[in-house]
Coordinates of C-alpha atoms in Angstrom, one line a residue:
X1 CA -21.8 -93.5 -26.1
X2 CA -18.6 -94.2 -27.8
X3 CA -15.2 -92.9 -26.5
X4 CA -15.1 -91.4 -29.5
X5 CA -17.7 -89.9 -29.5
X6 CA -17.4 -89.1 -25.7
X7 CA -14.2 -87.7 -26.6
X8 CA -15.9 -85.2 -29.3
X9 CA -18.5 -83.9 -26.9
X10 CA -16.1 -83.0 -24.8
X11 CA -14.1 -81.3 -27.0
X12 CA -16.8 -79.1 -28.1
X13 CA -17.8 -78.6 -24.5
X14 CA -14.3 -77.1 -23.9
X15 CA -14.2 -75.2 -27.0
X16 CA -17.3 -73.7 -26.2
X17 CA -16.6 -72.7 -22.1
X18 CA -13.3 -70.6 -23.9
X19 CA -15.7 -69.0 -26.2
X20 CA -17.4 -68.2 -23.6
X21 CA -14.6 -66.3 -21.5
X22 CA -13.4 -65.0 -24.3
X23 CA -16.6 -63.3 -25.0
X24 CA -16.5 -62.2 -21.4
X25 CA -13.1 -60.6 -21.5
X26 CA -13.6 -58.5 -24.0
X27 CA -16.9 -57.0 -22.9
X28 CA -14.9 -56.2 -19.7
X29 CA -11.7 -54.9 -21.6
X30 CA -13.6 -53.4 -24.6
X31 CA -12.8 -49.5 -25.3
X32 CA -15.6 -47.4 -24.3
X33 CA -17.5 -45.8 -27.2
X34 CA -16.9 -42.9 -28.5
X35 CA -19.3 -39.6 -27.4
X36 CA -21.8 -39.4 -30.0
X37 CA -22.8 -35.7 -31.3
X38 CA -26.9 -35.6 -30.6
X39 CA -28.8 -34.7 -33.7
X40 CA -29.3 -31.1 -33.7
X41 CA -32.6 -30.2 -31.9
X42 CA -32.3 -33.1 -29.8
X43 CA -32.1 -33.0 -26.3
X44 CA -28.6 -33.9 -24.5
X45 CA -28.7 -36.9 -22.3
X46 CA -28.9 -36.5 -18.5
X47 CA -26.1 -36.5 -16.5
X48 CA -25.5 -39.5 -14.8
X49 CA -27.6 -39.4 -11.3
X50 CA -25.3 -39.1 -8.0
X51 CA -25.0 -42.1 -6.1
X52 CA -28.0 -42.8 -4.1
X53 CA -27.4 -41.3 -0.1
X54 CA -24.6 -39.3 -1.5
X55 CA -24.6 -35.3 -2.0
X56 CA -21.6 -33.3 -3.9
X57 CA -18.8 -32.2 -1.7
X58 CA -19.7 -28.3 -0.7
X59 CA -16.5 -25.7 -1.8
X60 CA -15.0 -24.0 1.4
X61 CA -15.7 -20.5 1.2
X62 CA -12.3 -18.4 1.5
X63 CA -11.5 -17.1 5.0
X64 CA -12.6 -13.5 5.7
X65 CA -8.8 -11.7 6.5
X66 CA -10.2 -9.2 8.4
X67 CA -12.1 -11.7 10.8
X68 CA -11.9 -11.0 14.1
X69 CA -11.5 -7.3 13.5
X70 CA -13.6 -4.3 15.0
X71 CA -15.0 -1.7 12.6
X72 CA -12.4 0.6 14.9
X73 CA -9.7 -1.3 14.5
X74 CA -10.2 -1.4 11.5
X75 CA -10.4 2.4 10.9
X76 CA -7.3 2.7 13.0
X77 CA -5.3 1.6 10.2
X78 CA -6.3 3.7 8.6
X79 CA -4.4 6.7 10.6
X80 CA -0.9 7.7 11.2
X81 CA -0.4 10.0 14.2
X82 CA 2.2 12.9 14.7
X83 CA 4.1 12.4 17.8
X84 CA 6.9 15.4 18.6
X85 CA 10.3 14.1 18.7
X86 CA 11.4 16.6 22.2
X87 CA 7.9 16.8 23.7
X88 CA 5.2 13.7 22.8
X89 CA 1.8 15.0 24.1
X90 CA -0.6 12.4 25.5
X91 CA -3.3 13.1 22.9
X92 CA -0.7 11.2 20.5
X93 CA -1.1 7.7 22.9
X94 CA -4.1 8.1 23.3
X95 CA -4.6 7.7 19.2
X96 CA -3.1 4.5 20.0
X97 CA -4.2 3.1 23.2
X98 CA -8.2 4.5 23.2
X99 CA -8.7 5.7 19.2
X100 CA -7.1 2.0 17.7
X101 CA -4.5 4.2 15.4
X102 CA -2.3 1.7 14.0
X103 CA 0.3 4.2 12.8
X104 CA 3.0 7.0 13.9
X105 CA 5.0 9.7 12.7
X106 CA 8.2 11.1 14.1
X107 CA 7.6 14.6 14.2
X108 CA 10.1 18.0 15.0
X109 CA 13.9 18.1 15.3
X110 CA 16.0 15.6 17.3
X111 CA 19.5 15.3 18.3
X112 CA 19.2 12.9 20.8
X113 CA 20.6 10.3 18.9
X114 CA 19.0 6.5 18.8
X115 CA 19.2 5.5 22.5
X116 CA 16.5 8.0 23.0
X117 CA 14.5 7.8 20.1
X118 CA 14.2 3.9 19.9
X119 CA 13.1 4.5 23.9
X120 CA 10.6 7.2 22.7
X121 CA 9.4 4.0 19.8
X122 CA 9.3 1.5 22.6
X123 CA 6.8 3.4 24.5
X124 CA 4.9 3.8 21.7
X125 CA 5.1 0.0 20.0
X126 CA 4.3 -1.2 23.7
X127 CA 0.9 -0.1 23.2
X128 CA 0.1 -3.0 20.8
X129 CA -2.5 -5.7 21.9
X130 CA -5.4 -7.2 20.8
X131 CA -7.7 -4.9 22.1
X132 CA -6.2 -1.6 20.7
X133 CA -4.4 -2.8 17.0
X134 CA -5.9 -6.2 17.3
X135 CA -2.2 -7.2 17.8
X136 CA -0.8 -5.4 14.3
X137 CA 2.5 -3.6 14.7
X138 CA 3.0 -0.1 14.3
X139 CA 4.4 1.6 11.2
X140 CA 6.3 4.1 12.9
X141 CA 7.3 7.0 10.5
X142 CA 9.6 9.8 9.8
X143 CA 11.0 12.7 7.4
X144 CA 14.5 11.3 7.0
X145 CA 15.4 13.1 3.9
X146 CA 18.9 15.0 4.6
X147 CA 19.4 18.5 4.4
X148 CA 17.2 20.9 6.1
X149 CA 14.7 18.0 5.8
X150 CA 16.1 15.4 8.6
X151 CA 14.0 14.9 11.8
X152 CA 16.7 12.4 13.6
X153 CA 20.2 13.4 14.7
X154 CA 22.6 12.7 16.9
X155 CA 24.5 10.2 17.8
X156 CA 24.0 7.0 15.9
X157 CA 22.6 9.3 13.0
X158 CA 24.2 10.0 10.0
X159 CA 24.4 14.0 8.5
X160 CA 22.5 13.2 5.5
X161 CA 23.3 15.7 2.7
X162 CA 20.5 17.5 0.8
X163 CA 18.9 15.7 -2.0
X164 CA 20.4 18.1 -4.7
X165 CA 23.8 16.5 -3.2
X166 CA 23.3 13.1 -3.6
X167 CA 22.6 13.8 -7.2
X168 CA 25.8 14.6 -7.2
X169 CA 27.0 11.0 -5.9
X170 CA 26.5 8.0 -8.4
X171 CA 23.6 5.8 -8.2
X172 CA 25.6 3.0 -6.6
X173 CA 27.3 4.9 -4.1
X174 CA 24.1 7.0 -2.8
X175 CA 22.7 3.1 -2.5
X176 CA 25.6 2.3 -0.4
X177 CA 24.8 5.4 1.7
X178 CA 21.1 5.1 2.2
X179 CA 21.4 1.5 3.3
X180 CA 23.8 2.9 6.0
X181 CA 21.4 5.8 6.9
X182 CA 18.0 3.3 6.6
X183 CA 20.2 0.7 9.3
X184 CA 20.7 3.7 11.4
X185 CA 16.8 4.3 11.2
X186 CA 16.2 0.4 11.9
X187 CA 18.3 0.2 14.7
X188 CA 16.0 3.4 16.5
X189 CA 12.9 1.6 15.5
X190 CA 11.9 3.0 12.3
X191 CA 10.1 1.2 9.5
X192 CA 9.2 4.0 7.1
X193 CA 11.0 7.0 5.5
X194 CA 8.3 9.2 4.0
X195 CA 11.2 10.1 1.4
X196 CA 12.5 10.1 -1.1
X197 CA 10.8 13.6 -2.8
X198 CA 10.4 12.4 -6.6
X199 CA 9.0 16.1 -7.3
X200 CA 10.7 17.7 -10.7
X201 CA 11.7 21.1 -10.6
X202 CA 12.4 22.4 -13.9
X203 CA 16.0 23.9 -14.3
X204 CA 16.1 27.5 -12.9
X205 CA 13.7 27.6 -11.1
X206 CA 14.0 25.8 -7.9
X207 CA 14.2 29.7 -6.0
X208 CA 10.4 30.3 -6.9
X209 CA 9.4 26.7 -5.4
X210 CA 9.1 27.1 -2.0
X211 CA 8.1 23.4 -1.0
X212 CA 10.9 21.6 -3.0
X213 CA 13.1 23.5 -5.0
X214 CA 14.0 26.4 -1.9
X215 CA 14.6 23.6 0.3
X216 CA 17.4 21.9 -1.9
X217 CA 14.6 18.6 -1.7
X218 CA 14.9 17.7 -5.6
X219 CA 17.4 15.0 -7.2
X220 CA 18.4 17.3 -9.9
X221 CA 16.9 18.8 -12.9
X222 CA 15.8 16.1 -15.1
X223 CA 13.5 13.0 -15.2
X224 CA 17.1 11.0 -15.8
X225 CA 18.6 12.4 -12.7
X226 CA 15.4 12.3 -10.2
X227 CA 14.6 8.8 -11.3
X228 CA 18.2 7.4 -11.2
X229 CA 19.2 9.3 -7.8
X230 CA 15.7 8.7 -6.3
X231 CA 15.6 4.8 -6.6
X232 CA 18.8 4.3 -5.3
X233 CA 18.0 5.8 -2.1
X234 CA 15.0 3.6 -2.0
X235 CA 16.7 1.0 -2.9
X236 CA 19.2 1.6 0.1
X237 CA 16.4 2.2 2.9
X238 CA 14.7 -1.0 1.7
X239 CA 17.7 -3.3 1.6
X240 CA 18.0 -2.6 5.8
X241 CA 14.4 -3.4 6.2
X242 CA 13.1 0.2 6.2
X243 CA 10.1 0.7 3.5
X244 CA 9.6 4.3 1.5
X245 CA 6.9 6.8 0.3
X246 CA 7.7 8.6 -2.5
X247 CA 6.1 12.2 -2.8
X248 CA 4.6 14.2 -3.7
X249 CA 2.2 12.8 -6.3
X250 CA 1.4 14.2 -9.0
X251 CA 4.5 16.4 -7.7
X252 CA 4.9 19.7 -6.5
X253 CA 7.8 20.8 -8.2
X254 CA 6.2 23.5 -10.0
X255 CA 3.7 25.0 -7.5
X256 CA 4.7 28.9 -6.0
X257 CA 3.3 28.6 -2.8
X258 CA 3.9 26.0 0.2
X259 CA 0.8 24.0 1.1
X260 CA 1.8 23.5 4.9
X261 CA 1.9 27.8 5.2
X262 CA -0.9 28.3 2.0
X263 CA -3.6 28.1 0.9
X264 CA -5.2 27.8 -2.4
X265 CA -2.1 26.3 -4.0
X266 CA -2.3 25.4 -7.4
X267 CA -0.8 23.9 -10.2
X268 CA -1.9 25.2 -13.5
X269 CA 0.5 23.1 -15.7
X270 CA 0.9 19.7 -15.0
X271 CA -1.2 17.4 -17.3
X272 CA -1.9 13.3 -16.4
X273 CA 0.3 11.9 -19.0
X274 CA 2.9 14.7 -17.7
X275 CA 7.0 14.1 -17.5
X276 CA 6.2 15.2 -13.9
X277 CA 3.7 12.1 -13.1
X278 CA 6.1 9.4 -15.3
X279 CA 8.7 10.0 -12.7
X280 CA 6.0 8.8 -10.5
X281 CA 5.6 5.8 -12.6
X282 CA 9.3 4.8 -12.4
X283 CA 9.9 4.9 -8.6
X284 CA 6.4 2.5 -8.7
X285 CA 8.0 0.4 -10.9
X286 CA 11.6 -0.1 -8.9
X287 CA 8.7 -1.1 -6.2
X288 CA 8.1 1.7 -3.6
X289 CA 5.3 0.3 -1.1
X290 CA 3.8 4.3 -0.2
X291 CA 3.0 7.2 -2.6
X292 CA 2.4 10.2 -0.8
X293 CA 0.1 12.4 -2.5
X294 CA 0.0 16.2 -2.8
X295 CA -2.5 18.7 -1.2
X296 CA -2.3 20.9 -4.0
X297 CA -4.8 21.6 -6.8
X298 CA -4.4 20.6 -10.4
X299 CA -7.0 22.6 -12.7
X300 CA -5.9 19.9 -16.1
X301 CA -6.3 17.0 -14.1
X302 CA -9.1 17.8 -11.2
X303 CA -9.8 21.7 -10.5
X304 CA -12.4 20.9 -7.4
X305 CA -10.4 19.1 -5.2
X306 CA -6.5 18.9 -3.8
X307 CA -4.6 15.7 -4.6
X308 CA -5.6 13.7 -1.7
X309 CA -9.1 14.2 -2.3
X310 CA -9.4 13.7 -5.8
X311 CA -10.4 9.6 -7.1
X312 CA -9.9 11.5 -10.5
X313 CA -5.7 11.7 -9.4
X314 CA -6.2 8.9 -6.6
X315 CA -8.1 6.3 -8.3
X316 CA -8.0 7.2 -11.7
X317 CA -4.3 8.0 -12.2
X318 CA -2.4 6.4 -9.7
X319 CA -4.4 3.4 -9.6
X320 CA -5.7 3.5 -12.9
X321 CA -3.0 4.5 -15.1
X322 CA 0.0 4.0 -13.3
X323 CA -1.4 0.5 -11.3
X324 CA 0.0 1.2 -8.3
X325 CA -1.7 -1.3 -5.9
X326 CA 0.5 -0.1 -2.7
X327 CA -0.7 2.3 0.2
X328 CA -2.0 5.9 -0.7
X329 CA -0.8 7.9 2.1
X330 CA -1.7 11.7 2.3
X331 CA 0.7 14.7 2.6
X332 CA -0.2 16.1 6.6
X333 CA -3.8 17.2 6.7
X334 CA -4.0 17.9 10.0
X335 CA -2.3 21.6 10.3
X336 CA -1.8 22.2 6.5
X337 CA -3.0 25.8 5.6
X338 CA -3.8 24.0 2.2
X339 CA -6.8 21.8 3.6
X340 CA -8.1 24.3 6.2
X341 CA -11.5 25.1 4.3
X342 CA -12.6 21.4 5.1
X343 CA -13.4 19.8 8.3
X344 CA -10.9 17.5 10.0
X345 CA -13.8 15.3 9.4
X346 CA -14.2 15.6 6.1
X347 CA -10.5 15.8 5.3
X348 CA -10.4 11.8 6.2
X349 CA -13.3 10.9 4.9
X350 CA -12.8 12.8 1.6
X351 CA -9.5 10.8 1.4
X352 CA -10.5 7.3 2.1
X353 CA -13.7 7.9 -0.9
X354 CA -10.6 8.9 -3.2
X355 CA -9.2 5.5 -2.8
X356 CA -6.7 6.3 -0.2
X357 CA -5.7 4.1 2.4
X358 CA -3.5 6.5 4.9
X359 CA -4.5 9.5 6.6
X360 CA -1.5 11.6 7.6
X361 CA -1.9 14.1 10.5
X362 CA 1.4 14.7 11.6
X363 CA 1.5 18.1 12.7
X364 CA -1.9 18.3 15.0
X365 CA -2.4 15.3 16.9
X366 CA -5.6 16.5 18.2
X367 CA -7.3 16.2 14.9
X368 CA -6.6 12.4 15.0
X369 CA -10.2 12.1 17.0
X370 CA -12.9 13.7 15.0
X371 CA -11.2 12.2 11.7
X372 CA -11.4 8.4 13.4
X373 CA -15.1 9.0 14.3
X374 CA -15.7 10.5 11.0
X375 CA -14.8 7.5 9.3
X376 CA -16.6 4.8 11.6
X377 CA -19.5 6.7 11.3
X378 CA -19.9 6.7 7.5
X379 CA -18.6 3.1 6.9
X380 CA -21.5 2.2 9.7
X381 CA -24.0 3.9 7.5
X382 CA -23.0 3.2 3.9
X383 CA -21.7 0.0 2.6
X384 CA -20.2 1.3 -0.2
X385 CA -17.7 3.3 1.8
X386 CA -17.5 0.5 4.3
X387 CA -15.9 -1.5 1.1
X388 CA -13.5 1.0 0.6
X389 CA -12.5 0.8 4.0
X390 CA -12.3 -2.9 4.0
X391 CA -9.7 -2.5 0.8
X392 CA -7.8 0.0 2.3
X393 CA -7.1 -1.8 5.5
X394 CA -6.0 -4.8 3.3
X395 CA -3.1 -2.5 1.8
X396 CA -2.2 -1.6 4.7
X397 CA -2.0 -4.9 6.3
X398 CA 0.1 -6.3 3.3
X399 CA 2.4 -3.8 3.6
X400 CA 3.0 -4.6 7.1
X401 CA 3.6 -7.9 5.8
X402 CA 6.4 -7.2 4.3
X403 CA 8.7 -6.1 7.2
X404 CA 8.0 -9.1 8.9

């Protein structure tokens, strides 16, 4: 071969290996096609096979929150027991220590002053373990309301006025005053006011409502004045740590009769959509954590059933219409003259179907018992009512939350 030709050969050999890589590098680098449509009717390709000895990655199911928790327990928070303020009777530690109550309420008239009364919450909180709570502090209530409506006095206790006083008082300045008065209640070991009363009393006629309007309980006259007056005490209690109920839904500010001292108490006026319920909806809104429900009757919204008894007021409106997603906690049903033609039994159970989450039974202690068993028996036996349970105590428990 000539070294010319030599030289030509190799020339095309050289071309050729860069053809080559050429070719190469762009079947590496190439875009990848676009997805093609299928023709309609054919089938769709198969996904592409998982890798062979490899299996997809299972999801972690989400952990229970009430693991680790006895059906008791559970029921327990589910209770708040009345403990008297000058005289606390055993059956009330025993709620805590052997019946798993979660929950208590200052009861009576005080003037020992804080000293004693955080003593009398120390006893009480000291009763918390894993084996009666499951380790969950204690809401530990009271009626803090001013007026003739004030369980705690003394010394380290402010003289709250009467409600239909502190309407007098701007919004800003009651504020000021009820995060005074809700420190005071922190300091004795209080974490919940059942208060402020959102109940409206039409003008002239707070003489003819025993429950409210007698009592001086209402912030004034008006939706304007109940809402404004209302939410700044809340606002005040909250701001020291100290969490509200607002009561007594759908309100009692017309009714003519007391439900503690009567019974068949009625209201024949109030409607769902009423002035009386958007109050309600306002002290929701500025973010209360309890509503307190009524024990009366309400013939235009549910005449078989009080209040606390009715998923038509329970579920329906306070739930449903209004959204409130906080703790339903019942006006007392333990002594109430109201609620005397059902069982203490059927009382708690009645309220927990409802949608409740808090059974109040503040003036008889002893009824605490029967109402605990009540409810463990029927979540044992009927899973629909155990789910309701299992809901409530997760309102509960969030609430708690937020005093931590």
């Amino acid at each position: 071969m000539t070294a010319r030709a030599r030289t030509t050969w190799i020339v095309v050999a050289v071309v050729t290996a860069l053809a080559a890589v050429a070719a190469v590098a762009w079947y590496v680098t190439r875009p990848a096609p676009a997805p093609q449509t299928p023709p309609s009717g054919s089938p769709s390709a198969p996904a592409d096979p998982a890798p062979s000895g490899t299996s997809p990655t299972p999801s972690t199911p989400p952990e229970d929150p009430l693991a680790g928790w006895t059906l008791d327990q559970k029921v327990g928070q589910l209770f708040m027991v009345g403990v008297d303020v000058r005289d606390p009777q055993q059956v009330s530690y025993d709620a805590v220590s052997r019946l798993h109550v979660g929950n208590v309420f200052l009861a009576g008239r005080s003037q020992a002053g804080t000293g004693p009364t955080a003593d009398l919450v120390a006893g009480f909180t000291a009763l918390v373990s894993p084996e009666t709570t499951n380790g969950t502090p204690l809401f530990v209530a009271t009626d803090q309301e001013g007026g003739k409506v004030q369980v705690l006095r003394g010394p380290g206790f402010s003289q709250i006025p009467a409600a239909t006083d502190q309407a007098r008082l701007d919004p800003a300045t009651l504020q000021a005053d009820a995060t005074t008065w809700g420190a005071e209640l922190a300091a004795a070991g209080v974490n919940l006011n059942l208060a402020p009363v959102m109940d409206l009393v039409p003008e002239g006629t707070a003489a003819q409502n025993p429950p409210i309007g007698a009592f001086q309980r209402s912030y004034g006259f008006t939706p304007d004045s109940v809402t404004s007056h209302a939410n700044a005490f809340s606002a005040g209690m909250e701001a020291s740590g100290v969490d509200v109920a607002i009561k007594h839904f759908p309100g009692l500010g017309r009714v003519t009769e007391n439900t503690d001292t009567d019974a068949g108490v009625t209201d024949d006026v109030t409607t769902r959509d009423d002035p009386s319920v958007a109050v309600f909806a306002s002290g929701i809104e500025a973010g209360a954590a309890f509503v307190m429900t009524s024990t009366a009757v309400y013939p235009q919204i549910d005449g078989t059933l009080p209040a606390a008894f009715s998923p038509v007021v329970v579920d329906g409106m306070l739930r449903g219409d209004l959204g409130f997603d906080g703790v339903v906690l019942t006006d007392d049903v333990s002594a109430a003259q109201q609620v005397q033609a059902w069982s203490p039994a059927d009382r708690a159970v009645l309220t927990i179907a409802a949608g409740g989450d808090m059974v109040l039974a503040s003036a008889d202690p002893s009824v605490v018992e029967p109402m605990v068993a009540a409810v463990v028996e029927r979540a044992s036996s009927d899973d629909a009512f155990a789910a309701q349970v299992d809901a409530a105590v997760l309102r509960v428990l969030a609430a708690k939350e937020r005093l931590r």
